[in-house]
Amino acid sequence: MEGKVQKMDHHNPGIKCVVNTCHYYAQGDHCNAQKIEVQHRNATDSHETDCATFMPNNQSMS
């Protein structure tokens, strides 16, 4: 999924993101990704999860 998600010109309501090094990060702790994917199946707490949509701000989408 990484690099294959469209970056919108507005934030995705209901998603808060504080990872300001992400390509999809928007000022005010918003996410401009069209959709997100959170992994790992069978996680039992938030420490076992991972945002698969994350892409470093310095990478371009191909």
PDB file of N, CA, C and O in Angstrom:
ATOM      1  N   MET A   1       0.825  -1.193   0.000  1.00  0.00           N
ATOM      2  CA  MET A   1       0.000   0.000   0.000  1.00  0.00           C
ATOM      3  C   MET A   1       0.868   1.256   0.000  1.00  0.00           C
ATOM      4  O   MET A   1       0.487   2.273  -0.540  1.00  0.00           O
ATOM      5  N   GLU A   2       2.043   1.196   0.599  1.00  0.00           N
ATOM      6  CA  GLU A   2       2.902   2.366   0.710  1.00  0.00           C
ATOM      7  C   GLU A   2       3.205   2.947  -0.656  1.00  0.00           C
ATOM      8  O   GLU A   2       3.571   2.245  -1.587  1.00  0.00           O
ATOM      9  N   GLY A   3       3.025   4.249  -0.794  1.00  0.00           N
ATOM     10  CA  GLY A   3       3.291   4.926  -2.045  1.00  0.00           C
ATOM     11  C   GLY A   3       2.186   4.810  -3.064  1.00  0.00           C
ATOM     12  O   GLY A   3       2.286   5.353  -4.142  1.00  0.00           O
ATOM     13  N   LYS A   4       1.137   4.118  -2.746  1.00  0.00           N
ATOM     14  CA  LYS A   4       0.049   3.919  -3.689  1.00  0.00           C
ATOM     15  C   LYS A   4      -1.241   4.605  -3.247  1.00  0.00           C
ATOM     16  O   LYS A   4      -2.271   4.431  -3.854  1.00  0.00           O
ATOM     17  N   VAL A   5      -1.162   5.400  -2.199  1.00  0.00           N
ATOM     18  CA  VAL A   5      -2.331   6.085  -1.672  1.00  0.00           C
ATOM     19  C   VAL A   5      -2.304   7.527  -2.154  1.00  0.00           C
ATOM     20  O   VAL A   5      -1.275   8.198  -2.081  1.00  0.00           O
ATOM     21  N   GLN A   6      -3.423   7.994  -2.649  1.00  0.00           N
ATOM     22  CA  GLN A   6      -3.519   9.366  -3.131  1.00  0.00           C
ATOM     23  C   GLN A   6      -3.456  10.345  -1.968  1.00  0.00           C
ATOM     24  O   GLN A   6      -4.084  10.145  -0.936  1.00  0.00           O
ATOM     25  N   LYS A   7      -2.678  11.412  -2.134  1.00  0.00           N
ATOM     26  CA  LYS A   7      -2.630  12.485  -1.149  1.00  0.00           C
ATOM     27  C   LYS A   7      -3.661  13.519  -1.553  1.00  0.00           C
ATOM     28  O   LYS A   7      -3.606  14.084  -2.646  1.00  0.00           O
ATOM     29  N   MET A   8      -4.630  13.759  -0.691  1.00  0.00           N
ATOM     30  CA  MET A   8      -5.709  14.697  -0.978  1.00  0.00           C
ATOM     31  C   MET A   8      -5.279  16.113  -0.625  1.00  0.00           C
ATOM     32  O   MET A   8      -4.317  16.323   0.112  1.00  0.00           O
ATOM     33  N   ASP A   9      -5.999  17.101  -1.140  1.00  0.00           N
ATOM     34  CA  ASP A   9      -5.704  18.502  -0.824  1.00  0.00           C
ATOM     35  C   ASP A   9      -6.452  18.966   0.420  1.00  0.00           C
ATOM     36  O   ASP A   9      -6.461  20.151   0.730  1.00  0.00           O
ATOM     37  N   HIS A  10      -7.070  18.037   1.118  1.00  0.00           N
ATOM     38  CA  HIS A  10      -7.771  18.324   2.367  1.00  0.00           C
ATOM     39  C   HIS A  10      -7.571  17.134   3.308  1.00  0.00           C
ATOM     40  O   HIS A  10      -7.188  16.063   2.868  1.00  0.00           O
ATOM     41  N   HIS A  11      -7.813  17.357   4.591  1.00  0.00           N
ATOM     42  CA  HIS A  11      -7.587  16.263   5.530  1.00  0.00           C
ATOM     43  C   HIS A  11      -8.742  15.270   5.538  1.00  0.00           C
ATOM     44  O   HIS A  11      -9.848  15.579   5.138  1.00  0.00           O
ATOM     45  N   ASN A  12      -8.418  14.074   5.984  1.00  0.00           N
ATOM     46  CA  ASN A  12      -9.374  12.992   6.096  1.00  0.00           C
ATOM     47  C   ASN A  12     -10.028  13.117   7.479  1.00  0.00           C
ATOM     48  O   ASN A  12      -9.369  12.878   8.486  1.00  0.00           O
ATOM     49  N   PRO A  13     -11.289  13.502   7.543  1.00  0.00           N
ATOM     50  CA  PRO A  13     -11.942  13.722   8.840  1.00  0.00           C
ATOM     51  C   PRO A  13     -11.887  12.474   9.727  1.00  0.00           C
ATOM     52  O   PRO A  13     -12.027  11.366   9.256  1.00  0.00           O
ATOM     53  N   GLY A  14     -11.645  12.703  10.979  1.00  0.00           N
ATOM     54  CA  GLY A  14     -11.653  11.598  11.934  1.00  0.00           C
ATOM     55  C   GLY A  14     -10.312  10.923  12.116  1.00  0.00           C
ATOM     56  O   GLY A  14     -10.180  10.056  12.965  1.00  0.00           O
ATOM     57  N   ILE A  15      -9.303  11.297  11.320  1.00  0.00           N
ATOM     58  CA  ILE A  15      -7.981  10.701  11.476  1.00  0.00           C
ATOM     59  C   ILE A  15      -7.038  11.754  12.039  1.00  0.00           C
ATOM     60  O   ILE A  15      -6.823  12.798  11.430  1.00  0.00           O
ATOM     61  N   LYS A  16      -6.484  11.471  13.203  1.00  0.00           N
ATOM     62  CA  LYS A  16      -5.491  12.353  13.806  1.00  0.00           C
ATOM     63  C   LYS A  16      -4.131  11.704  13.607  1.00  0.00           C
ATOM     64  O   LYS A  16      -3.952  10.516  13.864  1.00  0.00           O
ATOM     65  N   CYS A  17      -3.182  12.486  13.138  1.00  0.00           N
ATOM     66  CA  CYS A  17      -1.830  11.989  12.932  1.00  0.00           C
ATOM     67  C   CYS A  17      -0.846  13.034  13.428  1.00  0.00           C
ATOM     68  O   CYS A  17      -0.906  14.190  13.013  1.00  0.00           O
ATOM     69  N   VAL A  18       0.062  12.643  14.288  1.00  0.00           N
ATOM     70  CA  VAL A  18       1.060  13.571  14.816  1.00  0.00           C
ATOM     71  C   VAL A  18       2.458  13.294  14.238  1.00  0.00           C
ATOM     72  O   VAL A  18       3.421  13.910  14.652  1.00  0.00           O
ATOM     73  N   VAL A  19       2.550  12.397  13.277  1.00  0.00           N
ATOM     74  CA  VAL A  19       3.833  12.035  12.669  1.00  0.00           C
ATOM     75  C   VAL A  19       4.171  13.056  11.587  1.00  0.00           C
ATOM     76  O   VAL A  19       3.854  12.875  10.412  1.00  0.00           O
ATOM     77  N   ASN A  20       4.826  14.140  11.999  1.00  0.00           N
ATOM     78  CA  ASN A  20       5.064  15.243  11.077  1.00  0.00           C
ATOM     79  C   ASN A  20       6.137  14.954  10.028  1.00  0.00           C
ATOM     80  O   ASN A  20       6.409  15.777   9.171  1.00  0.00           O
ATOM     81  N   THR A  21       6.730  13.780  10.051  1.00  0.00           N
ATOM     82  CA  THR A  21       7.698  13.381   9.032  1.00  0.00           C
ATOM     83  C   THR A  21       7.054  12.541   7.923  1.00  0.00           C
ATOM     84  O   THR A  21       7.738  12.071   7.020  1.00  0.00           O
ATOM     85  N   CYS A  22       5.740  12.362   7.985  1.00  0.00           N
ATOM     86  CA  CYS A  22       5.017  11.563   6.994  1.00  0.00           C
ATOM     87  C   CYS A  22       4.585  12.429   5.810  1.00  0.00           C
ATOM     88  O   CYS A  22       4.189  13.586   5.968  1.00  0.00           O
ATOM     89  N   HIS A  23       4.644  11.867   4.623  1.00  0.00           N
ATOM     90  CA  HIS A  23       4.222  12.522   3.387  1.00  0.00           C
ATOM     91  C   HIS A  23       2.774  13.012   3.469  1.00  0.00           C
ATOM     92  O   HIS A  23       2.424  14.018   2.876  1.00  0.00           O
ATOM     93  N   TYR A  24       1.933  12.312   4.197  1.00  0.00           N
ATOM     94  CA  TYR A  24       0.503  12.624   4.268  1.00  0.00           C
ATOM     95  C   TYR A  24       0.135  13.552   5.431  1.00  0.00           C
ATOM     96  O   TYR A  24      -1.017  13.909   5.590  1.00  0.00           O
ATOM     97  N   TYR A  25       1.105  13.932   6.241  1.00  0.00           N
ATOM     98  CA  TYR A  25       0.842  14.784   7.400  1.00  0.00           C
ATOM     99  C   TYR A  25       0.419  16.187   6.962  1.00  0.00           C
ATOM    100  O   TYR A  25       0.967  16.759   6.029  1.00  0.00           O
ATOM    101  N   ALA A  26      -0.571  16.747   7.659  1.00  0.00           N
ATOM    102  CA  ALA A  26      -1.021  18.123   7.413  1.00  0.00           C
ATOM    103  C   ALA A  26      -1.019  18.885   8.727  1.00  0.00           C
ATOM    104  O   ALA A  26      -1.292  18.316   9.790  1.00  0.00           O
ATOM    105  N   GLN A  27      -0.717  20.152   8.645  1.00  0.00           N
ATOM    106  CA  GLN A  27      -0.669  21.013   9.825  1.00  0.00           C
ATOM    107  C   GLN A  27      -1.936  20.855  10.655  1.00  0.00           C
ATOM    108  O   GLN A  27      -3.032  20.714  10.118  1.00  0.00           O
ATOM    109  N   GLY A  28      -1.770  20.871  11.953  1.00  0.00           N
ATOM    110  CA  GLY A  28      -2.901  20.672  12.857  1.00  0.00           C
ATOM    111  C   GLY A  28      -3.091  19.217  13.220  1.00  0.00           C
ATOM    112  O   GLY A  28      -4.124  18.825  13.751  1.00  0.00           O
ATOM    113  N   ASP A  29      -2.096  18.379  12.916  1.00  0.00           N
ATOM    114  CA  ASP A  29      -2.127  16.939  13.199  1.00  0.00           C
ATOM    115  C   ASP A  29      -3.244  16.223  12.446  1.00  0.00           C
ATOM    116  O   ASP A  29      -3.974  15.396  12.992  1.00  0.00           O
ATOM    117  N   HIS A  30      -3.365  16.545  11.168  1.00  0.00           N
ATOM    118  CA  HIS A  30      -4.344  15.895  10.295  1.00  0.00           C
ATOM    119  C   HIS A  30      -3.634  14.967   9.319  1.00  0.00           C
ATOM    120  O   HIS A  30      -2.428  15.060   9.111  1.00  0.00           O
ATOM    121  N   CYS A  31      -4.398  14.095   8.691  1.00  0.00           N
ATOM    122  CA  CYS A  31      -3.887  13.157   7.701  1.00  0.00           C
ATOM    123  C   CYS A  31      -4.552  13.447   6.359  1.00  0.00           C
ATOM    124  O   CYS A  31      -5.777  13.491   6.277  1.00  0.00           O
ATOM    125  N   ASN A  32      -3.748  13.639   5.314  1.00  0.00           N
ATOM    126  CA  ASN A  32      -4.283  13.907   3.982  1.00  0.00           C
ATOM    127  C   ASN A  32      -4.284  12.671   3.089  1.00  0.00           C
ATOM    128  O   ASN A  32      -4.476  12.789   1.879  1.00  0.00           O
ATOM    129  N   ALA A  33      -4.067  11.495   3.653  1.00  0.00           N
ATOM    130  CA  ALA A  33      -4.135  10.268   2.867  1.00  0.00           C
ATOM    131  C   ALA A  33      -5.600   9.950   2.565  1.00  0.00           C
ATOM    132  O   ALA A  33      -6.476  10.117   3.410  1.00  0.00           O
ATOM    133  N   GLN A  34      -5.851   9.499   1.346  1.00  0.00           N
ATOM    134  CA  GLN A  34      -7.207   9.135   0.947  1.00  0.00           C
ATOM    135  C   GLN A  34      -7.740   7.996   1.810  1.00  0.00           C
ATOM    136  O   GLN A  34      -8.913   7.938   2.130  1.00  0.00           O
ATOM    137  N   LYS A  35      -6.843   7.084   2.193  1.00  0.00           N
ATOM    138  CA  LYS A  35      -7.208   5.970   3.059  1.00  0.00           C
ATOM    139  C   LYS A  35      -5.957   5.562   3.821  1.00  0.00           C
ATOM    140  O   LYS A  35      -4.840   5.929   3.444  1.00  0.00           O
ATOM    141  N   ILE A  36      -6.131   4.840   4.901  1.00  0.00           N
ATOM    142  CA  ILE A  36      -4.989   4.351   5.673  1.00  0.00           C
ATOM    143  C   ILE A  36      -5.124   2.846   5.886  1.00  0.00           C
ATOM    144  O   ILE A  36      -6.218   2.284   5.808  1.00  0.00           O
ATOM    145  N   GLU A  37      -3.993   2.225   6.145  1.00  0.00           N
ATOM    146  CA  GLU A  37      -3.979   0.801   6.486  1.00  0.00           C
ATOM    147  C   GLU A  37      -3.199   0.642   7.774  1.00  0.00           C
ATOM    148  O   GLU A  37      -2.057   1.097   7.874  1.00  0.00           O
ATOM    149  N   VAL A  38      -3.807   0.030   8.757  1.00  0.00           N
ATOM    150  CA  VAL A  38      -3.155  -0.232  10.036  1.00  0.00           C
ATOM    151  C   VAL A  38      -2.965  -1.738  10.150  1.00  0.00           C
ATOM    152  O   VAL A  38      -3.896  -2.506   9.929  1.00  0.00           O
ATOM    153  N   GLN A  39      -1.760  -2.140  10.478  1.00  0.00           N
ATOM    154  CA  GLN A  39      -1.433  -3.557  10.579  1.00  0.00           C
ATOM    155  C   GLN A  39      -1.005  -3.869  11.990  1.00  0.00           C
ATOM    156  O   GLN A  39      -0.675  -2.962  12.746  1.00  0.00           O
ATOM    157  N   HIS A  40      -0.990  -4.815  12.476  1.00  0.00           N
ATOM    158  CA  HIS A  40      -0.774  -6.233  12.437  1.00  0.00           C
ATOM    159  C   HIS A  40      -2.008  -6.972  12.905  1.00  0.00           C
ATOM    160  O   HIS A  40      -2.588  -6.628  13.919  1.00  0.00           O
ATOM    161  N   ARG A  41      -2.317  -7.961  12.139  1.00  0.00           N
ATOM    162  CA  ARG A  41      -3.446  -8.814  12.481  1.00  0.00           C
ATOM    163  C   ARG A  41      -3.195  -9.444  13.851  1.00  0.00           C
ATOM    164  O   ARG A  41      -2.064  -9.768  14.188  1.00  0.00           O
ATOM    165  N   ASN A  42      -4.226  -9.569  14.618  1.00  0.00           N
ATOM    166  CA  ASN A  42      -4.176 -10.175  15.958  1.00  0.00           C
ATOM    167  C   ASN A  42      -3.430  -9.338  16.995  1.00  0.00           C
ATOM    168  O   ASN A  42      -3.002  -9.863  18.021  1.00  0.00           O
ATOM    169  N   ALA A  43      -3.265  -8.042  16.739  1.00  0.00           N
ATOM    170  CA  ALA A  43      -2.638  -7.166  17.741  1.00  0.00           C
ATOM    171  C   ALA A  43      -3.526  -7.146  18.986  1.00  0.00           C
ATOM    172  O   ALA A  43      -4.752  -7.209  18.892  1.00  0.00           O
ATOM    173  N   THR A  44      -2.879  -7.040  20.126  1.00  0.00           N
ATOM    174  CA  THR A  44      -3.645  -7.011  21.375  1.00  0.00           C
ATOM    175  C   THR A  44      -3.581  -5.658  22.069  1.00  0.00           C
ATOM    176  O   THR A  44      -4.306  -5.431  23.020  1.00  0.00           O
ATOM    177  N   ASP A  45      -2.677  -4.769  21.608  1.00  0.00           N
ATOM    178  CA  ASP A  45      -2.652  -3.403  22.125  1.00  0.00           C
ATOM    179  C   ASP A  45      -2.023  -2.478  21.079  1.00  0.00           C
ATOM    180  O   ASP A  45      -1.502  -2.937  20.062  1.00  0.00           O
ATOM    181  N   SER A  46      -2.068  -1.191  21.315  1.00  0.00           N
ATOM    182  CA  SER A  46      -1.621  -0.226  20.308  1.00  0.00           C
ATOM    183  C   SER A  46      -0.121  -0.331  19.996  1.00  0.00           C
ATOM    184  O   SER A  46       0.304   0.023  18.900  1.00  0.00           O
ATOM    185  N   HIS A  47       0.670  -0.842  20.932  1.00  0.00           N
ATOM    186  CA  HIS A  47       2.105  -1.000  20.687  1.00  0.00           C
ATOM    187  C   HIS A  47       2.404  -2.057  19.624  1.00  0.00           C
ATOM    188  O   HIS A  47       3.495  -2.076  19.062  1.00  0.00           O
ATOM    189  N   GLU A  48       1.451  -2.900  19.346  1.00  0.00           N
ATOM    190  CA  GLU A  48       1.639  -3.957  18.347  1.00  0.00           C
ATOM    191  C   GLU A  48       1.092  -3.560  16.978  1.00  0.00           C
ATOM    192  O   GLU A  48       1.090  -4.383  16.062  1.00  0.00           O
ATOM    193  N   THR A  49       0.644  -2.330  16.838  1.00  0.00           N
ATOM    194  CA  THR A  49       0.082  -1.885  15.559  1.00  0.00           C
ATOM    195  C   THR A  49       1.086  -1.035  14.795  1.00  0.00           C
ATOM    196  O   THR A  49       2.063  -0.530  15.351  1.00  0.00           O
ATOM    197  N   ASP A  50       0.828  -0.856  13.507  1.00  0.00           N
ATOM    198  CA  ASP A  50       1.737  -0.132  12.634  1.00  0.00           C
ATOM    199  C   ASP A  50       0.928   0.500  11.503  1.00  0.00           C
ATOM    200  O   ASP A  50       0.069  -0.149  10.915  1.00  0.00           O
ATOM    201  N   CYS A  51       1.208   1.775  11.200  1.00  0.00           N
ATOM    202  CA  CYS A  51       0.541   2.436  10.080  1.00  0.00           C
ATOM    203  C   CYS A  51       1.289   2.084   8.798  1.00  0.00           C
ATOM    204  O   CYS A  51       2.373   2.616   8.525  1.00  0.00           O
ATOM    205  N   ALA A  52       0.729   1.201   8.006  1.00  0.00           N
ATOM    206  CA  ALA A  52       1.365   0.767   6.766  1.00  0.00           C
ATOM    207  C   ALA A  52       1.313   1.848   5.690  1.00  0.00           C
ATOM    208  O   ALA A  52       2.027   1.767   4.700  1.00  0.00           O
ATOM    209  N   THR A  53       0.507   2.864   5.883  1.00  0.00           N
ATOM    210  CA  THR A  53       0.381   3.956   4.922  1.00  0.00           C
ATOM    211  C   THR A  53       1.553   4.928   5.020  1.00  0.00           C
ATOM    212  O   THR A  53       1.855   5.643   4.077  1.00  0.00           O
ATOM    213  N   PHE A  54       2.251   4.948   6.144  1.00  0.00           N
ATOM    214  CA  PHE A  54       3.351   5.889   6.359  1.00  0.00           C
ATOM    215  C   PHE A  54       4.350   5.870   5.214  1.00  0.00           C
ATOM    216  O   PHE A  54       4.778   4.814   4.753  1.00  0.00           O
ATOM    217  N   MET A  55       4.697   7.057   4.755  1.00  0.00           N
ATOM    218  CA  MET A  55       5.751   7.225   3.766  1.00  0.00           C
ATOM    219  C   MET A  55       6.550   8.456   4.186  1.00  0.00           C
ATOM    220  O   MET A  55       5.955   9.520   4.407  1.00  0.00           O
ATOM    221  N   PRO A  56       7.864   8.343   4.319  1.00  0.00           N
ATOM    222  CA  PRO A  56       8.660   9.500   4.726  1.00  0.00           C
ATOM    223  C   PRO A  56       8.439  10.693   3.808  1.00  0.00           C
ATOM    224  O   PRO A  56       8.245  10.537   2.603  1.00  0.00           O
ATOM    225  N   ASN A  57       8.440  11.868   4.382  1.00  0.00           N
ATOM    226  CA  ASN A  57       8.161  13.098   3.666  1.00  0.00           C
ATOM    227  C   ASN A  57       9.096  13.323   2.483  1.00  0.00           C
ATOM    228  O   ASN A  57       8.728  13.967   1.520  1.00  0.00           O
ATOM    229  N   ASN A  58      10.295  12.803   2.507  1.00  0.00           N
ATOM    230  CA  ASN A  58      11.262  13.033   1.438  1.00  0.00           C
ATOM    231  C   ASN A  58      11.160  12.051   0.289  1.00  0.00           C
ATOM    232  O   ASN A  58      11.934  12.120  -0.643  1.00  0.00           O
ATOM    233  N   GLN A  59      10.240  11.100   0.350  1.00  0.00           N
ATOM    234  CA  GLN A  59      10.067  10.136  -0.749  1.00  0.00           C
ATOM    235  C   GLN A  59       8.919  10.601  -1.635  1.00  0.00           C
ATOM    236  O   GLN A  59       7.933  11.135  -1.184  1.00  0.00           O
ATOM    237  N   SER A  60       9.044  10.364  -2.905  1.00  0.00           N
ATOM    238  CA  SER A  60       7.960  10.681  -3.833  1.00  0.00           C
ATOM    239  C   SER A  60       7.223   9.417  -4.196  1.00  0.00           C
ATOM    240  O   SER A  60       7.756   8.328  -4.128  1.00  0.00           O
ATOM    241  N   MET A  61       5.989   9.585  -4.609  1.00  0.00           N
ATOM    242  CA  MET A  61       5.174   8.434  -4.993  1.00  0.00           C
ATOM    243  C   MET A  61       5.506   8.072  -6.434  1.00  0.00           C
ATOM    244  O   MET A  61       5.652   8.925  -7.296  1.00  0.00           O
ATOM    245  N   SER A  62       5.611   6.793  -6.735  1.00  0.00           N
ATOM    246  CA  SER A  62       5.930   6.332  -8.089  1.00  0.00           C
ATOM    247  C   SER A  62       4.746   5.625  -8.683  1.00  0.00           C
ATOM    248  O   SER A  62       4.038   4.941  -8.057  1.00  0.00           O
TER     249      SER A  62
END
